[in-house]
PDB file of C-alpha atoms and ligand atoms in Angstrom:
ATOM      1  CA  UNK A   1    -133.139 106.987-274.732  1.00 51.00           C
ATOM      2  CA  UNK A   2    -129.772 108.172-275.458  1.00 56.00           C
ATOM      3  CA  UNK A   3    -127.572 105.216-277.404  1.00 60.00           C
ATOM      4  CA  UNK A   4    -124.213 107.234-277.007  1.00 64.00           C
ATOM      5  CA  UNK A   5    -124.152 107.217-273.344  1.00 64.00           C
ATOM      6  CA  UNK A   6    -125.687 103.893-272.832  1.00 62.00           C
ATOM      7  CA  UNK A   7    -122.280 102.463-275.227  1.00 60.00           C
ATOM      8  CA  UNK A   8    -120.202 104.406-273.015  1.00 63.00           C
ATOM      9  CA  UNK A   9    -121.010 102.879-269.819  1.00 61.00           C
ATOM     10  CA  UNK A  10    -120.857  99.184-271.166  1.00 64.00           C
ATOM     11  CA  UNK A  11    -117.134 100.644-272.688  1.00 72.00           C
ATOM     12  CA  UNK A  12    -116.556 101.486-269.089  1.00 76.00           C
ATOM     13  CA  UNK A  13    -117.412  98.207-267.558  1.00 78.00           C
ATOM     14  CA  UNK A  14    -115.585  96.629-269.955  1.00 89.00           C
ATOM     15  CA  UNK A  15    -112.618  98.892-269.565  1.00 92.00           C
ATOM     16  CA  UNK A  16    -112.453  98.064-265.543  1.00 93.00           C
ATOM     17  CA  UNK A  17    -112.984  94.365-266.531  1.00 95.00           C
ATOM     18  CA  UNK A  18    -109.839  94.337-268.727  1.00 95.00           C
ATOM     19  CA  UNK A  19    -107.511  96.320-266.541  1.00 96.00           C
ATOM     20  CA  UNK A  20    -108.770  94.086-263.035  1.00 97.00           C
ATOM     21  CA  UNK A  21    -107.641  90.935-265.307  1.00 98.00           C
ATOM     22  CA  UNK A  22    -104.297  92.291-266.333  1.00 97.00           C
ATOM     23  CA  UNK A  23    -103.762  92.831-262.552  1.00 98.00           C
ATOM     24  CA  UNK A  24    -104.989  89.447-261.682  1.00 98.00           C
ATOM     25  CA  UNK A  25    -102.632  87.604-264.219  1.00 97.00           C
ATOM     26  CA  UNK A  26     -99.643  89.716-263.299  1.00 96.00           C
ATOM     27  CA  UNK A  27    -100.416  88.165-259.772  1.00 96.00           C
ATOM     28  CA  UNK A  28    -100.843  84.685-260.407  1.00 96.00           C
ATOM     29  CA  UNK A  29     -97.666  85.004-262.825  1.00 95.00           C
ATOM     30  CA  UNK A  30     -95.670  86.052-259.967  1.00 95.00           C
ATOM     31  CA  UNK A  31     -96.818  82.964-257.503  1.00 95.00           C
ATOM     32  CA  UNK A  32     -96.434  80.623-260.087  1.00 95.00           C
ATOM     33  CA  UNK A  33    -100.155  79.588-260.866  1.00 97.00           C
ATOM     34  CA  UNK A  34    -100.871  79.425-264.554  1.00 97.00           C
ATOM     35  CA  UNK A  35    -104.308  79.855-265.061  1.00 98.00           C
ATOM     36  CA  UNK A  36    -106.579  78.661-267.939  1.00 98.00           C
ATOM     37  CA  UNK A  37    -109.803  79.934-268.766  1.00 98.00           C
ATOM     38  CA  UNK A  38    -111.753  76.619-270.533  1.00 98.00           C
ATOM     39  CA  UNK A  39    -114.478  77.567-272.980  1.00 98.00           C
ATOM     40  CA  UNK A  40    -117.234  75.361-274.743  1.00 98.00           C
ATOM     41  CA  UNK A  41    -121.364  74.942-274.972  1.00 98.00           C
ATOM     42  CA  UNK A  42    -122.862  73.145-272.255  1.00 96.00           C
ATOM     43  CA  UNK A  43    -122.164  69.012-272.504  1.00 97.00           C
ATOM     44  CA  UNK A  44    -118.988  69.692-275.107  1.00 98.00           C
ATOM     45  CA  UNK A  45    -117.063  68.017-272.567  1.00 98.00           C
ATOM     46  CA  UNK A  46    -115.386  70.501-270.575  1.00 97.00           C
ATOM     47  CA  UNK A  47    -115.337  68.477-266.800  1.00 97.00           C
ATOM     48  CA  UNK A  48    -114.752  65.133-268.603  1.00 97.00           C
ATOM     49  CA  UNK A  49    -111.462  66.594-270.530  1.00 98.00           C
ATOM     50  CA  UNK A  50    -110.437  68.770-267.082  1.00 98.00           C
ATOM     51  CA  UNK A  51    -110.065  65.419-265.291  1.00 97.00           C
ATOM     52  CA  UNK A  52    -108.591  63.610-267.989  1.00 97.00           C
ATOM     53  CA  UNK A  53    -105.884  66.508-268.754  1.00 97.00           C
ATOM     54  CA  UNK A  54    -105.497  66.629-265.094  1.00 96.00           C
ATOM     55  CA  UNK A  55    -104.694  62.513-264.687  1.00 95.00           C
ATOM     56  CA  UNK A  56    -101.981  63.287-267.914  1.00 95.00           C
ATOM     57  CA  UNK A  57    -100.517  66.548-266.057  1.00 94.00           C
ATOM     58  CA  UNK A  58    -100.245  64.607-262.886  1.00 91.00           C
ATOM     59  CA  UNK A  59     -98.554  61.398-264.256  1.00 90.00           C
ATOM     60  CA  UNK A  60     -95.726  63.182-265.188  1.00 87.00           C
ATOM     61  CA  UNK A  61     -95.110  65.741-261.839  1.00 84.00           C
ATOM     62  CA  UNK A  62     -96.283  66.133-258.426  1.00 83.00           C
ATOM     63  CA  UNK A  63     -97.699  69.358-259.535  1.00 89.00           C
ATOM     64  CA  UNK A  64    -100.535  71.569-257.790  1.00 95.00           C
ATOM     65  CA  UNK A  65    -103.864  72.059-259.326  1.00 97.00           C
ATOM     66  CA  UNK A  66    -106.967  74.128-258.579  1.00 97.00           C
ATOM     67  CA  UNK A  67    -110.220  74.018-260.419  1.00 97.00           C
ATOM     68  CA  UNK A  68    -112.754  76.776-260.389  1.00 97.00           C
ATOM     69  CA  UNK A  69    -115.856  75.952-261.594  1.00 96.00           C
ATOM     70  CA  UNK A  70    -118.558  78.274-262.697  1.00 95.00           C
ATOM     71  CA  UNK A  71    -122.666  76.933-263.397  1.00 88.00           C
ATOM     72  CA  UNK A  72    -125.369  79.679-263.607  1.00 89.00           C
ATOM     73  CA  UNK A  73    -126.245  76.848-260.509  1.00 86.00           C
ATOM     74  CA  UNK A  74    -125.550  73.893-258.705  1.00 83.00           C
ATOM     75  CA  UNK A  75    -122.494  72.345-257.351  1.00 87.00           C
ATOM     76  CA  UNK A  76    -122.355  69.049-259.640  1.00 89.00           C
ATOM     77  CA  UNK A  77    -118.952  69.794-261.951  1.00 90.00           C
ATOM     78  CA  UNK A  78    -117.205  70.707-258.769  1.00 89.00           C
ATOM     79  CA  UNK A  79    -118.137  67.729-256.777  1.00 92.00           C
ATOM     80  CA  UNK A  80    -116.697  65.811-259.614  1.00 93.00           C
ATOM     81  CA  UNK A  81    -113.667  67.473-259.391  1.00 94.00           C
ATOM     82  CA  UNK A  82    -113.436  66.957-256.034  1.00 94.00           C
ATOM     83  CA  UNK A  83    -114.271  63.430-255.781  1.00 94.00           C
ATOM     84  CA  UNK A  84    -111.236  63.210-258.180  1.00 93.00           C
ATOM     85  CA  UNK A  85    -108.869  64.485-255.521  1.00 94.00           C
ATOM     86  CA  UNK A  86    -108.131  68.038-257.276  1.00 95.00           C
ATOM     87  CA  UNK A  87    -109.307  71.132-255.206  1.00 96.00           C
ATOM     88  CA  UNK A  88    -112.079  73.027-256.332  1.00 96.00           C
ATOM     89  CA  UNK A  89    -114.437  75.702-255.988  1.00 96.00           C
ATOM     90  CA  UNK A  90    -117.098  76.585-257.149  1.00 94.00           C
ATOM     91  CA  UNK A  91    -118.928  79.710-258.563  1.00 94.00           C
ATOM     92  CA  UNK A  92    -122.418  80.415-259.167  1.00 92.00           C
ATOM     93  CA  UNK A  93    -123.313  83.173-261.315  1.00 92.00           C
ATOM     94  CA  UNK A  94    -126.905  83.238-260.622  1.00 90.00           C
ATOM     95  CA  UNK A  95    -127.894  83.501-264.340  1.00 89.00           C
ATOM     96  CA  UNK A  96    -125.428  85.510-265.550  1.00 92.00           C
ATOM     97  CA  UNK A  97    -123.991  83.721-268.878  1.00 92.00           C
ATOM     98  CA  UNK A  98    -120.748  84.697-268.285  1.00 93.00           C
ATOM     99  CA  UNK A  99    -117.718  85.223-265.793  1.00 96.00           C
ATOM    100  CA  UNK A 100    -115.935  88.518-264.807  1.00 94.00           C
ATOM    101  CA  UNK A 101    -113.251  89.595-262.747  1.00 97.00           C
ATOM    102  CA  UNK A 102    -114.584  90.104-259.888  1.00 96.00           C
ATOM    103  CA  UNK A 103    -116.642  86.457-259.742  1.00 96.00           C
ATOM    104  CA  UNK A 104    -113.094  85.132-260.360  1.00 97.00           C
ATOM    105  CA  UNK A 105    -111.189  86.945-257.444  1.00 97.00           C
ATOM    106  CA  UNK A 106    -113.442  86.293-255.351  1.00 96.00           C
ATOM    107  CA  UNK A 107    -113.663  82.029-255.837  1.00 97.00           C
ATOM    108  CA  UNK A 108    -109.947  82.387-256.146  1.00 97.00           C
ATOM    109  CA  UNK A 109    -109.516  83.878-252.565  1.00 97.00           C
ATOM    110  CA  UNK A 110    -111.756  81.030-251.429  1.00 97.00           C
ATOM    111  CA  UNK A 111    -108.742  78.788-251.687  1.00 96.00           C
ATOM    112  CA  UNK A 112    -107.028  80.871-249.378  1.00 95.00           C
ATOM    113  CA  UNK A 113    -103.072  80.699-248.972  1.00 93.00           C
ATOM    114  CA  UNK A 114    -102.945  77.749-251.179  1.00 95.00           C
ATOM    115  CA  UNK A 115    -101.120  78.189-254.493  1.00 95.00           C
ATOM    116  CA  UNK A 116    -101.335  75.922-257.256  1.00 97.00           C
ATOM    117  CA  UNK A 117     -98.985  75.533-260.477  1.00 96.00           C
ATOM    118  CA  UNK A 118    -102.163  75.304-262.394  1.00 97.00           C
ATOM    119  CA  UNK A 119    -105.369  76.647-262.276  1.00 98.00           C
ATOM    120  CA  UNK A 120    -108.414  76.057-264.535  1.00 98.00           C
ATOM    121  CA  UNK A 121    -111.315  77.662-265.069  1.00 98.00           C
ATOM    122  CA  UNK A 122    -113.985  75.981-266.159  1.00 97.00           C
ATOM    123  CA  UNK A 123    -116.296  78.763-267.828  1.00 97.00           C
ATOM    124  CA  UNK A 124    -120.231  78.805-268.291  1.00 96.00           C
ATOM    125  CA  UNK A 125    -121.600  76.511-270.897  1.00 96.00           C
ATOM    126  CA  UNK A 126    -121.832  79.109-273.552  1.00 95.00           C
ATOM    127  CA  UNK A 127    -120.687  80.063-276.986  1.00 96.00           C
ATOM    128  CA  UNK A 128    -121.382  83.802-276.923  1.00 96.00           C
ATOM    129  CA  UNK A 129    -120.796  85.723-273.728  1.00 94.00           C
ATOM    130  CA  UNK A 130    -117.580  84.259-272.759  1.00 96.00           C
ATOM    131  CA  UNK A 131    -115.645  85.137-275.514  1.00 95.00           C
ATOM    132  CA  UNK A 132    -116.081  89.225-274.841  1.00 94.00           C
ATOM    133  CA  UNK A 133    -114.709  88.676-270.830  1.00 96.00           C
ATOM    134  CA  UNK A 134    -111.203  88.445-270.049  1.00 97.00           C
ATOM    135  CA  UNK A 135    -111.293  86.518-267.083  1.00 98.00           C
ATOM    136  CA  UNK A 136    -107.615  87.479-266.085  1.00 98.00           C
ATOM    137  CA  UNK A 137    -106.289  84.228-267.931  1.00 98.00           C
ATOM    138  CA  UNK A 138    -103.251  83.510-269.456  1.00 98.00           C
ATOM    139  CA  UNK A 139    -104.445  80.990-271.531  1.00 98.00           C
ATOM    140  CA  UNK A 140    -107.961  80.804-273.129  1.00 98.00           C
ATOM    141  CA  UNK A 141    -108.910  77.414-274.844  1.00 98.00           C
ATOM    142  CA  UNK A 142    -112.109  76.625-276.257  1.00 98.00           C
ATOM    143  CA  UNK A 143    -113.767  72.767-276.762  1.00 98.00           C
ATOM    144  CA  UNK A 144    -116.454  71.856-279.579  1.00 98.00           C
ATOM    145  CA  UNK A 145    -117.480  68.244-279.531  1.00 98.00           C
ATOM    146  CA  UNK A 146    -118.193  66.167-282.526  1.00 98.00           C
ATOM    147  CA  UNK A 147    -121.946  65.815-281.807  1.00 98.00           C
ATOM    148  CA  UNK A 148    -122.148  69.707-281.857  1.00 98.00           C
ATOM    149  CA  UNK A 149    -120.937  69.914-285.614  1.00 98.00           C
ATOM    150  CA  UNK A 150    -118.110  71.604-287.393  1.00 98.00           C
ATOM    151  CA  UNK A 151    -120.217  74.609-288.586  1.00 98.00           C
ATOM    152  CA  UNK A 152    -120.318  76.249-285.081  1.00 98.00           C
ATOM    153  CA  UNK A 153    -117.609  78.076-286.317  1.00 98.00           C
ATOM    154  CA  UNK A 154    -119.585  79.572-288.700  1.00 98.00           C
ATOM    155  CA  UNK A 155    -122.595  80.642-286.192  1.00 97.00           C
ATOM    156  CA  UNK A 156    -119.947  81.354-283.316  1.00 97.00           C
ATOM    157  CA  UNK A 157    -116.733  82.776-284.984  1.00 97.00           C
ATOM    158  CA  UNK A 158    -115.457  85.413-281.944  1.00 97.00           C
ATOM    159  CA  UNK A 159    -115.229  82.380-279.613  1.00 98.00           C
ATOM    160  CA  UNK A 160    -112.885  80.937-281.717  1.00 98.00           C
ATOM    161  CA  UNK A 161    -110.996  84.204-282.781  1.00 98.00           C
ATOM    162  CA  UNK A 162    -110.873  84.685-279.014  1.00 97.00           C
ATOM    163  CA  UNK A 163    -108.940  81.759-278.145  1.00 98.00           C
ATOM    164  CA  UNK A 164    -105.222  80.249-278.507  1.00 98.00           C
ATOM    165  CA  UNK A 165    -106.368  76.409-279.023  1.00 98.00           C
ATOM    166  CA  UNK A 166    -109.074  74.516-280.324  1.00 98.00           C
ATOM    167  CA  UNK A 167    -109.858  71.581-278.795  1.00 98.00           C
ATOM    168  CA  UNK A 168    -112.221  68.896-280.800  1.00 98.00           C
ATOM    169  CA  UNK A 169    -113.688  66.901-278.351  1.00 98.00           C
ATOM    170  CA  UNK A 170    -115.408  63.146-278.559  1.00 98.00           C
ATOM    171  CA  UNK A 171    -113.769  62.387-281.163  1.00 98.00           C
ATOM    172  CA  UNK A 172    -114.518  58.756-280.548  1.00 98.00           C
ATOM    173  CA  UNK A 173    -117.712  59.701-282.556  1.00 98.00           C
ATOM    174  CA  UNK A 174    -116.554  60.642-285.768  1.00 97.00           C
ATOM    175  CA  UNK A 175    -117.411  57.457-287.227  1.00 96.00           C
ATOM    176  CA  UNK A 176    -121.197  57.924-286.303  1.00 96.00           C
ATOM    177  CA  UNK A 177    -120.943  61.230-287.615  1.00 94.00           C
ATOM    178  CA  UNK A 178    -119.581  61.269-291.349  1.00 92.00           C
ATOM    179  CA  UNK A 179    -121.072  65.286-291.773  1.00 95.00           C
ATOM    180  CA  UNK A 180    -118.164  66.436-289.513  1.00 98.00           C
ATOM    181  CA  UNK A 181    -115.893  67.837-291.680  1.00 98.00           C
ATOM    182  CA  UNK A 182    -112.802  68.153-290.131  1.00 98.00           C
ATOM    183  CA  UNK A 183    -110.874  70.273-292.727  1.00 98.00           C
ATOM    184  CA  UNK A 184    -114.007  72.789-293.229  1.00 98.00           C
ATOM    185  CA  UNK A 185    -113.607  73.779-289.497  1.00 98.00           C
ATOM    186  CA  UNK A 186    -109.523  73.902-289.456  1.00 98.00           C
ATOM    187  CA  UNK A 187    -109.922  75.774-292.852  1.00 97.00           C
ATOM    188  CA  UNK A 188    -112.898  78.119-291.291  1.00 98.00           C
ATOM    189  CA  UNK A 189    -111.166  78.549-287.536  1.00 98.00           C
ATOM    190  CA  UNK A 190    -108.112  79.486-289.261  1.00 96.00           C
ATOM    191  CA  UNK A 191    -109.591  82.114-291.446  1.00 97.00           C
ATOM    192  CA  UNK A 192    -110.822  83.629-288.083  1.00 97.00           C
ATOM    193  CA  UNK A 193    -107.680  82.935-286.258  1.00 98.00           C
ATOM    194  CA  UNK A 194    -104.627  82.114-288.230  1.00 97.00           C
ATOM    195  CA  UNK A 195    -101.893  81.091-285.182  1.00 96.00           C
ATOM    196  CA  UNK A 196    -104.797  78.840-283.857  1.00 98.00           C
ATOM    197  CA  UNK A 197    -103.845  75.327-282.202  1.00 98.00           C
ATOM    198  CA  UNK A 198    -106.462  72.178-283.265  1.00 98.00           C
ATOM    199  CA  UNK A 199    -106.410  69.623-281.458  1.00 98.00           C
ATOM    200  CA  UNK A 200    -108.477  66.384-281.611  1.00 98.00           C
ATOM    201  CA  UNK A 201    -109.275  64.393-278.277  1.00 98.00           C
ATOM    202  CA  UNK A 202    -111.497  61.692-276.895  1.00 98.00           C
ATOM    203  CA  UNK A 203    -111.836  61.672-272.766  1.00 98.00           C
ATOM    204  CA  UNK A 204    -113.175  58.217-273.597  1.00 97.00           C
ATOM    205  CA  UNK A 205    -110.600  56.533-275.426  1.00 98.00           C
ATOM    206  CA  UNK A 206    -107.850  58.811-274.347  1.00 97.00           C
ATOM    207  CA  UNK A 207    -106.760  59.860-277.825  1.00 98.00           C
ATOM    208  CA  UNK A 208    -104.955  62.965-278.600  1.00 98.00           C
ATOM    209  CA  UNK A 209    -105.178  64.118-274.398  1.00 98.00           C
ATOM    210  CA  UNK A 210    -101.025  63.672-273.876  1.00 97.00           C
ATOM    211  CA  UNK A 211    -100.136  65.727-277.377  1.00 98.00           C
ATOM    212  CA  UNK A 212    -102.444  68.754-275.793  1.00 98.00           C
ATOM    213  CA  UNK A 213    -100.763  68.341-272.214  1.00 97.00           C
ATOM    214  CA  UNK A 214     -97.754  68.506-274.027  1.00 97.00           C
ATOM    215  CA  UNK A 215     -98.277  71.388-275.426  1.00 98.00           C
ATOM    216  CA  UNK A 216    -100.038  73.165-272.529  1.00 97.00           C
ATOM    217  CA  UNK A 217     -97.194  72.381-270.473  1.00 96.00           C
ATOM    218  CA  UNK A 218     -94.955  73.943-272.885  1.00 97.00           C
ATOM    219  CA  UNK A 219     -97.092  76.858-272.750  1.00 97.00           C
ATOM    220  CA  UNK A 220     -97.117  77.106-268.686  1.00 96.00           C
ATOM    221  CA  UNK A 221     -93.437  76.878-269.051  1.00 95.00           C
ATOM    222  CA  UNK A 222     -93.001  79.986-271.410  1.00 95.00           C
ATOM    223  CA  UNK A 223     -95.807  82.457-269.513  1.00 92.00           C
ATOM    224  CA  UNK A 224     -93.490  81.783-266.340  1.00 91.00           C
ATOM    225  CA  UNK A 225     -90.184  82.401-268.061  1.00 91.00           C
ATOM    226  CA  UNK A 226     -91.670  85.835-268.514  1.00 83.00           C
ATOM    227  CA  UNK A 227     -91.641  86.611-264.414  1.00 69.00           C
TER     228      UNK A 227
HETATM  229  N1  LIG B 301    -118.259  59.539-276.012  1.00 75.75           N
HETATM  230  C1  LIG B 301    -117.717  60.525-275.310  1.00 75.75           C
HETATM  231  N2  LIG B 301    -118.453  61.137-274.374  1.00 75.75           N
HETATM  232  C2  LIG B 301    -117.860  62.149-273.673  1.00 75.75           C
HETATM  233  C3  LIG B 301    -116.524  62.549-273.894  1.00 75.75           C
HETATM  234  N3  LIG B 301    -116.257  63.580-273.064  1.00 75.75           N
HETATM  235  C4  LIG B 301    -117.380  63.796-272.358  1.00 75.75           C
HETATM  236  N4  LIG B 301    -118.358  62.927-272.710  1.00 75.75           N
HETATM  237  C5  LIG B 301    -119.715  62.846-272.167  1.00 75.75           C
HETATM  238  O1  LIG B 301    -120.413  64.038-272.538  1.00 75.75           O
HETATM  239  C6  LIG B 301    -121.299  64.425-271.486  1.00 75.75           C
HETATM  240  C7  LIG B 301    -120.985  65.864-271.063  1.00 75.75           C
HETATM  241  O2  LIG B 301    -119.679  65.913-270.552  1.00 75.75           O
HETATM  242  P1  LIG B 301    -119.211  67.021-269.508  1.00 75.75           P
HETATM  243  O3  LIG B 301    -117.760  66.824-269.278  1.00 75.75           O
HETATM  244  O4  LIG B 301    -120.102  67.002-268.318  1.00 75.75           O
HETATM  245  O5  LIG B 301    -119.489  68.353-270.340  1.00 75.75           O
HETATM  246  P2  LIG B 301    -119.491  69.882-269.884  1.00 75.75           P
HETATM  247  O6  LIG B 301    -120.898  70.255-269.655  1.00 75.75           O
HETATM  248  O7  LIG B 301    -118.916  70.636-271.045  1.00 75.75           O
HETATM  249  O8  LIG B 301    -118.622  69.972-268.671  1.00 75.75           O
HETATM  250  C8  LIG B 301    -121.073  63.420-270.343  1.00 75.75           C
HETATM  251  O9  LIG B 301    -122.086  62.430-270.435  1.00 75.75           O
HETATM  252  C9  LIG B 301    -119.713  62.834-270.650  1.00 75.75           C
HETATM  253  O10 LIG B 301    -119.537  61.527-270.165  1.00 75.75           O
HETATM  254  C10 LIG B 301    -115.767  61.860-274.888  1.00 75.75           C
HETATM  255  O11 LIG B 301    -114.590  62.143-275.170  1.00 75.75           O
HETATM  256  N5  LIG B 301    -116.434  60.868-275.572  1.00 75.75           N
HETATM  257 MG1  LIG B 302    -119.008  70.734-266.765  1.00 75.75          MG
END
């Protein structure tokens, strides 16, 4: 088996991968649609924050919003979204752990003509793959709930190099669980990634959801002063 070529077709893959997503983001840049690509572990809370960012974005303008939401199977996250009132689609990778460009033109074409001011992505449940595809994004964010435990940035550290914000999630457990040491993972995540955002949320109680639409608005607002 020859290692050198095998490396250079995976380059090659990834090489088409990058340069379909810098076409893709150019595009939804141009029609408006900010598009975020939502990373986490399966159950970190990635649906329940969606909807709740969505109800926060919503409150404050009529804006547009599109979901796309990727399982290795079923339709369950989407249906959720959907039942909420926000369009969605979504895409099945068929046991492929993560998403590529071509999984993500396609479900976006599925909402036809329609063009949204935001659109999510709501990435497989995984730590590892994700990270390594750009999924023609402007903004990548990553979730790690409380139950998970602070030291998944040790195990997991190019998820959160990859990524411009952190976002803590159930934080309405920290009191049930004392080992989760707050300043070891904004101390650790920062090592990796020093212009990293943190912030720490509950979907249930609704704490610390309107200081990250804040500043996700403010970040929609400079990627489309660049058009
Ligand atoms: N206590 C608590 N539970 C949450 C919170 N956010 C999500 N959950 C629960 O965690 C489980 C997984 O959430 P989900 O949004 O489906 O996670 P996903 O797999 O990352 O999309 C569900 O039972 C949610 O109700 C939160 O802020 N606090
Ligand atoms: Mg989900």
């Amino acid at each position: 088996m020859d290692k050198h070529r095998t490396l250079e077709v995976k380059r090659d893959v990834m090489a088409a991968n990058d340069a379909a997503a810098d076409a893709f983001r150019a595009e939804e840049r141009a029609k408006g649609e900010f598009f975020i690509d939502v990373m986490a572990s399966p159950g970190a809370g990635k649906t329940t924050l969606l909807l709740a960012l969505i109800e926060e974005l919503r409150s404050r303008d009529a804006d547009k919003v599109g979901v796309i939401e990727a399982d290795l199977e079923s339709d369950v996250d989407a249906m959720k979204i959907k039942e909420a009132g926000v369009d969605s689609v979504e895409l099945n990778t068929r046991g492929v752990c993560h998403v590529e460009m071509g999984m993500v033109k396609s479900a976006r074409s599925a909402f036809g003509d329609a063009v949204f001011d935001w659109m999510f992505l709501e990435n497989i449940g995984n730590l590892v793959c994700p990270a390594d595809f750009d999924t023609g994004a402007h903004c990548r964010i990553m979730l790690l709930s409380v139950p998970e435990g602070w030291d998944k940035v040790m195990k997991y550290p190019p998820m959160f190099a990859a990524v411009e914000a952190l976002v803590v999630t159930k934080s309405d457990y920290l009191s049930l669980n004392p080992d989760f040491d707050m300043n070891r993972l904004h101390e650790q995540a920062r090592i990796l990634n020093p212009h990293l955002k943190v912030f720490v949320t509950s979907a249930r109680t609704g704490d610390g959801i309107a200081e990250f639409a804040e500043w996700i608005r403010a970040r929609r607002n400079e990627e489309m002063a660049i058009r």
